[in-house]
Amino acid sequence: MHVAKVVRRQRLASGEQREYRSYLLRRSYRDGGAVRHETLANLSHLPGELIEVISRSLKGEAFVPASAAVTVTRSLPHGHVAAVWAQAKALGLPGLLGPACRERDLALALIISRVLRPASKLATLAWWEDTSLGADLGVAAASTDEVYAALDWLFARQDSIEAKLAARHLAPAANPDRMAYFDLSSSWMEGSHCPLAARGYSRDGKKGKAQIEYGLLTDPEGRPVAVRVFPGNTADPTAFVQAVDVVRTKFGLREMVMVGDRGMITTARIDALRELGGLGWLTCLRAPAIAKLAAENGPLQLSLFDQADLAEITHPDYPNERLIACRNPLLAAERARKRADLLAATEHALAPLADRVAAGRLHGADTIGIKVGKLIDKYKMAKHFQLAITDDTLAVTRKQQQIDAEAALDGIYIIRTSMPADQLDTPATVTAYKNLARLERDFRSLKTDDLDLRPIRHWTTDRVRAHVLLCTLAAYLIWHLRTAWAPLTYTDEHPPQRDNPVAPAQRSAAAEHKAHRRRDAHDQPLHDFRGLLDHLATLTRNDLQYGPDGPVVPTLTEPTPTQRHAFHLLHTTVPLTIA
């Protein structure tokens, strides 16, 4: 028997030709010397794929149910693991951590996991069994004790790891301007047994919570190079002293320019740098110092900004230093608006109190003063109000002359540096200081956007420091991934050069066009960084078993165009395994 396809063509009166196809089940036999065909059934009404199966079966092919032919015994998310591993391998991260051993595999798995799915160590340990990371690095069956031993092993190698990163990114060959950036942040603690936990100024806005502080050292591009953890009540200048010691003694870099904000690099710290010799500085003056320079007959006069937004000035209090005064009109307008709002809010908060005094419902200078004291500085505006309190009166007036004097300096900041102009000209100096924004971006990545460093749940000092180091190494990995994957995300790949370094940064027209269309240059959907990792996770590795007793063959799903492009940007193809 066989399936025969019969084609009939008919030409209509209009000249149009139509074609009719029939599929007939036939039996062929010999009748004497002739071959004859007997039609057993008309199969034309069946679906085409079923007709194909019948035809091939009659030709001798054997078919079994799909469930019996191939079984998917397991499916693991793999694409995101493979991509982050590829970037880690390209950066030489395994060798950077130390010699090959069980602890290194676990530490590397912890770093990659922190990039892919930030969670507690115990949650990460359970998650390894559900991805190809655990299977390929051989860590899926790791115990809790092994994970914490690997964390301790990583912390013991911190100096060696950071020295290698410093040689890679801070040494003169890679960093011709010899600049190192340093800033301090904090994160709150859970529990009450860690010796580092203390109450201090919370940059997380977690009042009443004990915290730790950590200082991050980066290169001019914002790559994390080193991190130090301090008690939660450590002052910025104290942390800066340790950063200088790390640069000089741990990294052996004797001629560097330390860049930090006005609270970090104070006059006292600059005097200490002078005594050490070799290290320069780039920072900004505080408001009182700016006001002193703007006093009558001082070098900072508003007429300096009639033609330009920046000007160099000098003053005897800053010998052998350059002072670059900048004025940002947009920043000035924003500060004026904010001050006006806060002044009005303070007056609004005090108004009910004044009404109670006027109505005779609140008596006594002491009692009135206590009530006023609880409200007057709610918005940090007490310095701008004059209070007159008696037993039965309350008068609140603005110090308008003082407010006007402060407003005159709105938008003005003065950069202070030891760098000579022949090494770093005026616009480049302003740009170098504003690049501190890259460090702020690193802190956002560490704390909220990518890595969930906070809150800290470890109890011992070394474990807390190991946790922060782990997150910093993951941030180093993310820095390079974000850079490589810029074409697939909303990141501006080529931000325009600013003619005026004081002016706010602008996005390029190409970035605006990309964001408006929400598609990349290959017309594929754009993602944010975390969304791109989620999309890569849909590329799974499937264990296929052929037949009930057949072999198990690992097979990747077909990558999407975006997934292929992501690996192309990492200069690799999608690997079946990462080990």
Coordinates of C-alpha atoms in Angstrom, one line a residue:
M1 CA 0.0 0.0 0.0
H2 CA 1.1 3.6 -0.5
V3 CA -0.3 7.2 -0.5
A4 CA -0.7 8.6 -4.0
K5 CA -1.0 12.3 -4.8
V6 CA -3.3 13.0 -7.6
V7 CA -3.2 16.5 -9.3
R8 CA -6.0 17.7 -11.6
R9 CA -6.0 21.0 -13.3
Q10 CA -9.0 22.8 -14.7
R11 CA -9.1 25.9 -16.9
L12 CA -12.2 28.1 -16.3
A13 CA -14.1 30.0 -18.9
S14 CA -12.4 33.2 -17.6
G15 CA -9.1 31.7 -18.4
E16 CA -8.1 31.2 -14.8
Q17 CA -6.4 27.8 -14.1
R18 CA -7.2 25.9 -10.9
E19 CA -5.4 23.0 -9.3
Y20 CA -7.0 20.3 -7.3
R21 CA -5.0 17.8 -5.2
S22 CA -6.2 14.5 -3.8
Y23 CA -4.4 12.1 -1.5
L24 CA -5.5 8.5 -2.0
L25 CA -4.6 5.4 -0.1
R26 CA -4.0 2.7 -2.7
R27 CA -3.0 -0.9 -3.0
S28 CA -1.0 -1.9 -6.0
Y29 CA -1.0 -5.5 -7.4
R30 CA -0.2 -7.4 -10.6
D31 CA -2.8 -8.6 -12.9
G32 CA -1.0 -10.8 -15.4
G33 CA 1.6 -8.6 -16.9
A34 CA -0.1 -5.3 -15.8
V35 CA 0.2 -3.3 -12.6
R36 CA -3.1 -2.2 -11.3
H37 CA -4.1 0.2 -8.4
E38 CA -7.0 -0.2 -6.1
T39 CA -8.1 2.9 -4.1
L40 CA -8.9 2.0 -0.5
A41 CA -9.6 5.5 0.9
N42 CA -9.5 9.2 0.2
L43 CA -7.2 10.9 2.7
S44 CA -7.6 14.4 1.4
H45 CA -9.6 15.6 4.3
L46 CA -6.8 14.7 6.8
P47 CA -4.2 17.3 8.0
G48 CA -1.1 17.4 5.9
E49 CA 1.2 16.3 8.7
L50 CA -0.9 13.2 9.3
I51 CA -0.9 12.3 5.7
E52 CA 2.9 12.6 5.8
V53 CA 3.1 10.2 8.8
I54 CA 0.9 7.6 7.0
S55 CA 2.9 7.9 3.8
R56 CA 6.2 7.4 5.7
S57 CA 4.9 4.6 7.8
L58 CA 3.8 2.7 4.7
K59 CA 7.4 3.1 3.4
G60 CA 8.7 1.3 6.4
E61 CA 9.6 4.0 8.9
A62 CA 8.8 3.2 12.5
F63 CA 7.2 5.9 14.7
V64 CA 6.7 6.1 18.5
P65 CA 5.0 8.6 20.7
A66 CA 7.1 11.8 21.2
S67 CA 7.0 11.2 25.0
A68 CA 8.6 7.8 24.5
A69 CA 11.2 9.0 21.9
V70 CA 12.7 12.0 23.8
T71 CA 12.3 12.9 27.4
V72 CA 13.4 16.2 28.9
T73 CA 14.8 14.9 32.2
R74 CA 15.9 18.3 33.5
S75 CA 16.0 21.9 32.4
L76 CA 18.3 24.5 34.0
P77 CA 18.6 28.3 33.5
H78 CA 21.9 28.7 31.8
G79 CA 22.3 31.8 29.6
H80 CA 22.8 34.4 32.4
V81 CA 25.2 32.1 34.2
A82 CA 27.3 31.5 31.0
A83 CA 27.4 35.2 30.2
V84 CA 28.6 36.4 33.6
W85 CA 31.1 33.5 33.7
A86 CA 32.4 34.5 30.3
Q87 CA 33.0 38.1 31.5
A88 CA 34.6 36.8 34.7
K89 CA 36.9 34.6 32.7
A90 CA 37.8 37.4 30.3
L91 CA 38.8 39.6 33.3
G92 CA 40.9 36.8 34.7
L93 CA 38.8 36.8 37.9
P94 CA 39.6 33.1 38.8
G95 CA 43.3 33.8 38.7
L96 CA 42.9 37.1 40.5
L97 CA 41.2 35.3 43.4
G98 CA 44.0 32.8 43.9
P99 CA 45.2 29.3 43.1
A100 CA 42.7 26.7 41.9
C101 CA 41.1 25.0 44.9
R102 CA 37.7 24.2 46.3
E103 CA 37.6 27.5 48.2
R104 CA 38.2 29.4 45.0
D105 CA 35.4 27.7 43.2
L106 CA 33.0 28.5 46.0
A107 CA 34.2 32.1 46.2
L108 CA 33.8 32.5 42.5
A109 CA 30.4 31.0 42.6
L110 CA 29.4 33.4 45.4
I111 CA 30.6 36.4 43.3
I112 CA 28.8 35.3 40.2
S113 CA 25.6 34.5 42.3
R114 CA 25.7 38.0 43.8
V115 CA 25.6 39.5 40.2
L116 CA 22.8 37.1 39.1
R117 CA 20.6 36.9 42.2
P118 CA 21.6 38.9 45.3
A119 CA 20.5 37.0 48.4
S120 CA 21.8 35.7 51.7
K121 CA 24.5 33.0 51.7
L122 CA 22.1 30.3 52.7
A123 CA 19.5 31.3 50.0
T124 CA 22.3 31.3 47.5
L125 CA 23.4 27.9 48.5
A126 CA 19.9 26.5 47.9
W127 CA 19.7 28.4 44.6
W128 CA 22.8 26.7 43.2
E129 CA 20.9 23.5 42.6
D130 CA 18.5 25.2 40.3
T131 CA 21.0 26.6 37.8
S132 CA 23.8 25.4 35.7
L133 CA 26.2 27.3 37.9
G134 CA 26.0 24.8 40.7
A135 CA 26.4 21.8 38.5
D136 CA 29.3 23.2 36.3
L137 CA 31.4 24.6 39.2
G138 CA 30.7 21.5 41.3
V139 CA 29.2 23.6 44.2
A140 CA 25.6 22.4 44.1
A141 CA 26.2 20.0 47.0
A142 CA 28.3 22.4 49.1
S143 CA 27.6 22.6 52.8
T144 CA 27.0 25.8 54.8
D145 CA 30.4 25.3 56.6
E146 CA 32.2 25.1 53.2
V147 CA 30.5 28.4 52.0
Y148 CA 31.6 30.3 55.1
A149 CA 35.1 28.8 54.9
A150 CA 35.3 30.0 51.3
L151 CA 34.2 33.5 52.5
D152 CA 37.0 33.4 55.1
W153 CA 39.5 32.3 52.5
L154 CA 38.5 35.2 50.2
F155 CA 38.9 37.7 53.0
A156 CA 42.4 36.4 53.8
R157 CA 43.4 37.1 50.2
Q158 CA 42.0 40.7 50.1
D159 CA 45.4 42.5 50.1
S160 CA 46.7 40.3 47.2
I161 CA 43.5 40.7 45.2
E162 CA 43.4 44.5 45.6
A163 CA 47.1 44.9 44.8
K164 CA 46.6 43.1 41.5
L165 CA 43.6 45.4 40.7
A166 CA 45.6 48.4 41.6
A167 CA 48.4 47.3 39.3
R168 CA 45.9 46.8 36.6
H169 CA 44.0 50.1 36.9
L170 CA 45.9 52.6 39.1
A171 CA 49.4 52.1 37.9
P172 CA 50.8 54.9 35.5
A173 CA 50.5 52.7 32.4
A174 CA 46.7 52.4 32.8
N175 CA 46.2 55.7 34.7
P176 CA 48.4 58.4 33.2
D177 CA 46.7 61.1 35.3
R178 CA 47.6 59.1 38.4
M179 CA 44.2 59.8 40.0
A180 CA 42.5 57.6 42.6
Y181 CA 38.9 58.4 43.8
F182 CA 37.7 57.7 47.3
D183 CA 34.4 58.1 49.0
L184 CA 32.5 56.7 52.0
S185 CA 29.1 55.2 52.5
S186 CA 27.2 53.3 55.1
S187 CA 24.7 50.4 55.5
W188 CA 22.7 49.4 58.4
M189 CA 23.2 46.2 60.4
E190 CA 20.8 43.5 61.6
G191 CA 21.5 42.0 65.0
S192 CA 23.5 43.5 67.9
H193 CA 26.6 41.5 68.3
C194 CA 29.0 42.8 65.6
P195 CA 31.9 44.9 67.1
L196 CA 31.8 47.2 64.0
A197 CA 28.2 48.1 64.5
A198 CA 27.8 51.7 65.8
R199 CA 25.4 54.6 65.5
G200 CA 26.4 57.3 63.2
Y201 CA 25.3 59.5 60.3
S202 CA 23.1 57.2 58.2
R203 CA 23.4 57.7 54.5
D204 CA 20.5 55.2 54.1
G205 CA 18.2 57.3 56.2
K206 CA 17.8 54.5 58.7
K207 CA 17.7 56.5 61.9
G208 CA 18.1 54.5 65.1
K209 CA 19.8 51.6 63.4
A210 CA 23.4 50.6 64.1
Q211 CA 25.5 50.6 60.9
I212 CA 28.9 50.1 59.4
E213 CA 30.8 52.4 57.0
Y214 CA 32.9 51.4 54.0
G215 CA 35.2 53.4 51.8
L216 CA 35.5 52.6 48.2
L217 CA 38.6 53.3 46.1
T218 CA 38.2 53.4 42.3
D219 CA 40.1 54.5 39.2
P220 CA 39.0 57.6 37.3
E221 CA 36.5 55.5 35.3
G222 CA 34.8 54.3 38.4
R223 CA 36.1 50.7 38.5
P224 CA 36.2 49.4 42.1
V225 CA 39.8 48.7 43.1
A226 CA 39.7 48.4 46.9
V227 CA 37.4 48.7 49.8
R228 CA 37.8 49.2 53.6
V229 CA 35.2 48.7 56.3
F230 CA 35.0 50.9 59.4
P231 CA 32.9 51.2 62.5
G232 CA 29.6 53.0 61.9
N233 CA 30.6 56.2 63.7
T234 CA 33.8 56.8 61.7
A235 CA 34.3 60.3 60.3
D236 CA 35.1 60.8 56.7
P237 CA 38.6 62.2 57.2
T238 CA 39.6 59.2 59.4
A239 CA 38.6 56.9 56.6
F240 CA 40.5 58.9 54.1
V241 CA 43.7 58.5 56.2
Q242 CA 43.4 54.7 55.8
A243 CA 42.8 55.0 52.1
V244 CA 46.0 57.0 51.7
D245 CA 47.8 54.4 53.7
V246 CA 46.5 51.6 51.4
V247 CA 47.6 53.5 48.3
R248 CA 51.1 54.2 49.6
T249 CA 52.0 51.1 51.5
K250 CA 49.8 48.3 50.1
F251 CA 49.9 49.3 46.5
G252 CA 53.3 51.1 46.5
L253 CA 52.0 54.1 44.6
R254 CA 53.9 57.1 45.9
E255 CA 52.8 59.7 43.3
M256 CA 49.1 59.8 43.2
V257 CA 46.4 62.4 43.2
M258 CA 43.6 61.6 45.7
V259 CA 40.2 62.8 44.6
G260 CA 37.4 63.2 47.2
D261 CA 34.5 65.5 48.2
R262 CA 34.8 68.4 50.6
G263 CA 33.9 66.4 53.6
M264 CA 36.5 63.8 52.9
I265 CA 39.6 65.8 52.1
T266 CA 39.7 68.5 54.7
T267 CA 42.4 71.1 55.3
A268 CA 43.9 68.9 58.1
R269 CA 44.1 66.0 55.8
I270 CA 45.7 68.1 53.1
D271 CA 48.4 69.2 55.6
A272 CA 49.0 65.6 56.4
L273 CA 49.4 64.8 52.7
R274 CA 51.9 67.7 52.4
E275 CA 54.0 66.1 55.2
L276 CA 54.0 62.7 53.5
G277 CA 55.0 64.1 50.1
G278 CA 54.4 62.7 46.7
L279 CA 50.6 62.6 47.0
G280 CA 48.4 65.3 45.5
W281 CA 44.8 66.2 46.1
L282 CA 41.7 67.4 44.3
T283 CA 38.7 68.4 46.3
C284 CA 36.3 71.2 46.9
L285 CA 36.0 74.0 49.5
R286 CA 33.3 74.0 52.2
A287 CA 30.7 76.7 52.3
P288 CA 32.4 78.8 55.1
A289 CA 35.7 78.9 53.1
I290 CA 33.8 80.0 50.0
A291 CA 32.0 82.7 52.0
K292 CA 35.4 83.9 53.3
L293 CA 36.8 84.2 49.7
A294 CA 33.6 86.1 48.7
A295 CA 33.9 88.6 51.5
E296 CA 34.5 92.3 50.7
N297 CA 37.8 92.7 48.7
G298 CA 38.1 88.9 48.4
P299 CA 39.1 87.2 45.2
L300 CA 35.7 85.6 44.6
Q301 CA 33.5 88.3 43.1
L302 CA 30.3 87.6 41.1
S303 CA 31.7 89.7 38.3
L304 CA 34.0 86.8 37.5
F305 CA 31.0 85.0 36.1
D306 CA 29.8 87.7 33.7
Q307 CA 31.5 86.1 30.7
A308 CA 32.2 82.5 31.8
D309 CA 31.0 79.9 34.3
L310 CA 34.5 79.3 35.7
A311 CA 37.6 81.2 36.6
E312 CA 40.9 80.6 38.5
I313 CA 41.6 82.6 41.6
T314 CA 44.3 82.7 44.2
H315 CA 44.5 83.4 47.9
P316 CA 47.4 83.5 50.4
D317 CA 45.6 80.8 52.5
Y318 CA 46.1 78.3 49.7
P319 CA 49.8 78.5 48.8
N320 CA 51.0 76.4 45.8
E321 CA 47.4 75.4 45.1
R322 CA 45.0 76.2 42.3
L323 CA 41.5 77.4 43.1
I324 CA 38.9 77.1 40.3
A325 CA 35.6 78.9 41.0
C326 CA 32.6 77.5 39.1
R327 CA 29.0 78.7 38.9
N328 CA 26.2 76.5 37.6
P329 CA 23.1 78.7 36.9
L330 CA 20.8 75.6 37.0
L331 CA 22.2 74.6 40.3
A332 CA 21.8 78.1 41.6
A333 CA 18.1 78.2 40.6
E334 CA 17.4 74.8 42.2
R335 CA 19.1 75.8 45.5
A336 CA 17.1 79.1 45.6
R337 CA 13.9 77.2 45.0
K338 CA 14.7 74.6 47.6
R339 CA 15.6 77.3 50.2
A340 CA 12.4 79.2 49.6
D341 CA 10.4 76.0 50.0
L342 CA 12.2 75.1 53.3
L343 CA 11.8 78.6 54.7
A344 CA 8.1 78.5 53.9
A345 CA 7.7 75.0 55.4
T346 CA 9.5 76.1 58.6
E347 CA 7.2 79.2 59.0
H348 CA 4.2 76.9 58.3
A349 CA 5.3 74.5 61.0
L350 CA 5.7 77.4 63.5
A351 CA 2.4 79.2 62.7
P352 CA 0.1 77.0 64.9
L353 CA 2.5 77.5 67.8
A354 CA 2.4 81.3 67.3
D355 CA -1.4 81.2 67.1
R356 CA -1.6 79.4 70.4
V357 CA 0.7 82.0 72.1
A358 CA -1.3 84.8 70.6
A359 CA -4.6 83.3 71.8
G360 CA -3.2 82.9 75.3
R361 CA -3.3 79.0 75.3
L362 CA 0.5 78.7 75.7
H363 CA 2.3 80.6 78.4
G364 CA 5.8 81.0 79.8
A365 CA 9.0 81.7 77.9
D366 CA 10.6 78.4 78.9
T367 CA 7.6 76.4 77.8
I368 CA 7.3 78.3 74.5
G369 CA 11.0 77.9 73.9
I370 CA 10.9 74.2 74.3
K371 CA 8.0 73.9 71.9
V372 CA 9.8 76.1 69.3
G373 CA 13.0 74.2 69.7
K374 CA 11.3 70.9 68.6
L375 CA 10.1 72.5 65.4
I376 CA 12.5 75.3 64.4
D377 CA 15.2 73.1 62.8
K378 CA 13.0 70.4 61.4
Y379 CA 14.0 71.6 57.9
K380 CA 17.6 72.7 58.9
M381 CA 16.6 76.4 58.5
A382 CA 17.0 77.6 62.1
K383 CA 20.1 79.6 61.1
H384 CA 17.9 81.8 59.0
F385 CA 15.3 82.8 61.7
Q386 CA 15.4 85.3 64.5
L387 CA 13.3 84.4 67.5
A388 CA 11.9 86.7 70.2
I389 CA 10.2 84.9 73.0
T390 CA 8.6 86.3 76.2
D391 CA 6.1 84.8 78.6
D392 CA 3.2 85.7 76.4
T393 CA 4.7 86.5 72.9
L394 CA 6.4 84.7 70.1
A395 CA 7.9 86.5 67.1
V396 CA 9.6 84.7 64.3
T397 CA 11.3 86.8 61.6
R398 CA 13.6 85.9 58.8
K399 CA 17.3 87.0 58.8
Q400 CA 16.9 88.4 55.3
Q401 CA 20.3 89.9 55.0
Q402 CA 21.9 86.5 55.9
I403 CA 19.6 84.7 53.5
D404 CA 20.5 87.1 50.7
A405 CA 24.2 86.7 51.4
E406 CA 23.9 82.9 51.2
A407 CA 21.7 83.2 48.1
A408 CA 24.4 85.2 46.3
L409 CA 26.7 82.2 46.5
D410 CA 24.1 79.7 45.1
G411 CA 25.5 77.5 42.4
I412 CA 29.0 78.4 43.2
Y413 CA 31.6 75.8 44.2
I414 CA 35.4 76.1 44.3
I415 CA 37.7 73.2 43.4
R416 CA 41.0 73.0 45.2
T417 CA 43.9 71.1 43.8
S418 CA 47.6 70.7 44.0
M419 CA 47.8 69.6 40.3
P420 CA 49.7 72.2 38.2
A421 CA 48.0 73.6 35.1
D422 CA 50.5 72.0 32.7
Q423 CA 49.4 68.5 33.9
L424 CA 45.7 69.2 34.3
D425 CA 44.2 72.3 32.7
T426 CA 41.2 74.1 34.1
P427 CA 38.3 72.3 32.2
A428 CA 40.0 68.9 32.9
T429 CA 40.2 69.7 36.6
V430 CA 36.5 70.5 36.8
T431 CA 35.7 67.3 34.8
A432 CA 37.9 65.3 37.1
Y433 CA 36.1 66.5 40.2
K434 CA 32.7 65.9 38.7
N435 CA 33.7 62.4 37.9
L436 CA 33.1 61.6 41.6
A437 CA 29.5 61.0 40.3
R438 CA 30.9 57.7 39.0
L439 CA 31.7 56.7 42.5
E440 CA 28.2 57.5 43.6
R441 CA 26.9 55.3 40.8
D442 CA 29.1 52.5 42.2
F443 CA 27.5 52.9 45.6
R444 CA 24.0 52.8 44.0
S445 CA 25.0 49.5 42.3
L446 CA 26.4 48.1 45.5
K447 CA 23.4 49.1 47.7
T448 CA 20.3 49.1 45.6
D449 CA 20.4 48.7 41.9
D450 CA 22.4 45.5 41.5
L451 CA 23.9 43.8 44.6
D452 CA 21.8 44.4 47.7
L453 CA 24.8 44.7 50.0
R454 CA 22.5 45.9 52.7
P455 CA 21.4 45.1 55.4
I456 CA 24.5 43.4 56.9
R457 CA 23.6 40.2 58.8
H458 CA 27.0 38.8 59.7
W459 CA 28.2 39.0 63.3
T460 CA 31.9 38.8 63.2
T461 CA 34.2 41.6 62.0
D462 CA 36.0 39.5 59.5
R463 CA 32.8 38.1 58.0
V464 CA 31.3 41.6 57.6
R465 CA 34.5 42.7 55.8
A466 CA 34.5 39.6 53.7
H467 CA 30.8 40.2 52.7
V468 CA 31.7 43.8 51.6
L469 CA 34.7 42.6 49.7
L470 CA 32.5 39.9 48.0
C471 CA 30.0 42.6 46.9
T472 CA 32.9 44.9 45.7
L473 CA 34.3 42.2 43.5
A474 CA 30.8 41.6 42.1
A475 CA 30.5 45.3 41.5
Y476 CA 33.8 45.2 39.5
L477 CA 32.3 42.4 37.4
I478 CA 29.1 44.4 36.9
W479 CA 31.0 47.5 35.8
H480 CA 32.5 45.6 32.9
L481 CA 29.2 43.9 32.0
R482 CA 27.3 47.2 31.9
T483 CA 30.0 48.6 29.7
A484 CA 30.0 45.7 27.3
W485 CA 26.2 45.5 27.1
A486 CA 25.6 49.2 26.6
P487 CA 24.2 48.6 23.1
L488 CA 21.5 46.3 24.5
T489 CA 20.4 48.6 27.3
Y490 CA 19.4 52.3 27.8
T491 CA 23.0 53.3 28.5
D492 CA 24.4 56.2 26.5
E493 CA 27.2 54.5 24.5
H494 CA 28.8 57.8 23.3
P495 CA 27.9 60.7 25.6
P496 CA 28.7 64.0 24.0
Q497 CA 31.8 65.9 25.0
R498 CA 30.8 69.1 26.9
D499 CA 32.2 72.4 25.7
N500 CA 31.6 73.8 29.1
P501 CA 32.5 71.3 31.9
V502 CA 30.4 73.2 34.4
A503 CA 27.2 72.6 32.4
P504 CA 25.1 69.6 33.2
A505 CA 25.8 66.4 31.3
Q506 CA 23.6 65.7 28.3
R507 CA 22.6 62.5 26.6
S508 CA 23.5 62.0 23.0
A509 CA 20.9 62.1 20.3
A510 CA 21.5 58.4 19.5
A511 CA 20.7 57.5 23.2
E512 CA 17.5 59.6 23.1
H513 CA 16.5 57.9 19.9
K514 CA 17.2 54.5 21.3
A515 CA 15.2 55.2 24.5
H516 CA 12.3 56.6 22.4
R517 CA 12.1 53.6 20.2
R518 CA 12.9 51.1 23.0
R519 CA 14.8 49.1 20.5
D520 CA 18.5 48.6 19.7
A521 CA 20.4 49.0 16.5
H522 CA 19.3 45.5 15.4
D523 CA 15.6 46.4 16.1
Q524 CA 15.5 44.1 19.1
P525 CA 13.8 45.2 22.4
L526 CA 16.0 47.1 24.8
H527 CA 16.4 46.0 28.5
D528 CA 17.7 47.5 31.7
F529 CA 20.6 45.6 33.1
R530 CA 18.6 43.4 35.4
G531 CA 16.0 42.7 32.7
L532 CA 18.8 41.6 30.3
L533 CA 20.0 39.1 32.8
D534 CA 16.5 37.8 33.3
H535 CA 16.1 37.4 29.5
L536 CA 19.4 35.5 29.3
A537 CA 18.1 33.2 32.0
T538 CA 15.4 32.0 29.6
L539 CA 18.2 30.3 27.5
T540 CA 18.1 26.9 29.2
R541 CA 20.2 23.8 29.1
N542 CA 18.0 20.7 28.7
D543 CA 19.0 17.1 29.5
L544 CA 17.4 15.1 26.7
Q545 CA 17.1 11.3 27.1
Y546 CA 16.5 9.4 23.8
G547 CA 14.4 6.3 24.5
P548 CA 13.6 4.8 27.9
D549 CA 17.2 3.5 28.3
G550 CA 19.0 5.8 25.9
P551 CA 21.8 8.3 26.5
V552 CA 21.2 11.7 28.1
V553 CA 22.4 14.5 25.9
P554 CA 22.7 18.1 27.2
T555 CA 21.2 20.5 24.6
L556 CA 20.8 24.3 24.6
T557 CA 17.6 26.0 23.6
E558 CA 17.9 28.1 20.4
P559 CA 19.2 31.6 21.5
T560 CA 17.1 34.6 20.6
P561 CA 18.8 37.4 18.6
T562 CA 19.3 39.4 21.8
Q563 CA 20.9 36.5 23.6
R564 CA 23.2 35.9 20.6
H565 CA 24.1 39.6 20.5
A566 CA 24.8 39.7 24.3
F567 CA 27.4 36.9 23.9
H568 CA 28.8 38.5 20.8
L569 CA 29.5 41.7 22.8
L570 CA 31.4 39.6 25.3
H571 CA 33.5 38.2 22.3
T572 CA 32.3 34.6 22.8
T573 CA 29.6 32.1 21.8
V574 CA 27.1 30.5 24.0
P575 CA 29.0 27.6 25.8
L576 CA 27.3 24.4 26.7
T577 CA 29.1 24.4 30.1
I578 CA 31.1 27.0 31.9
A579 CA 33.7 24.7 33.4

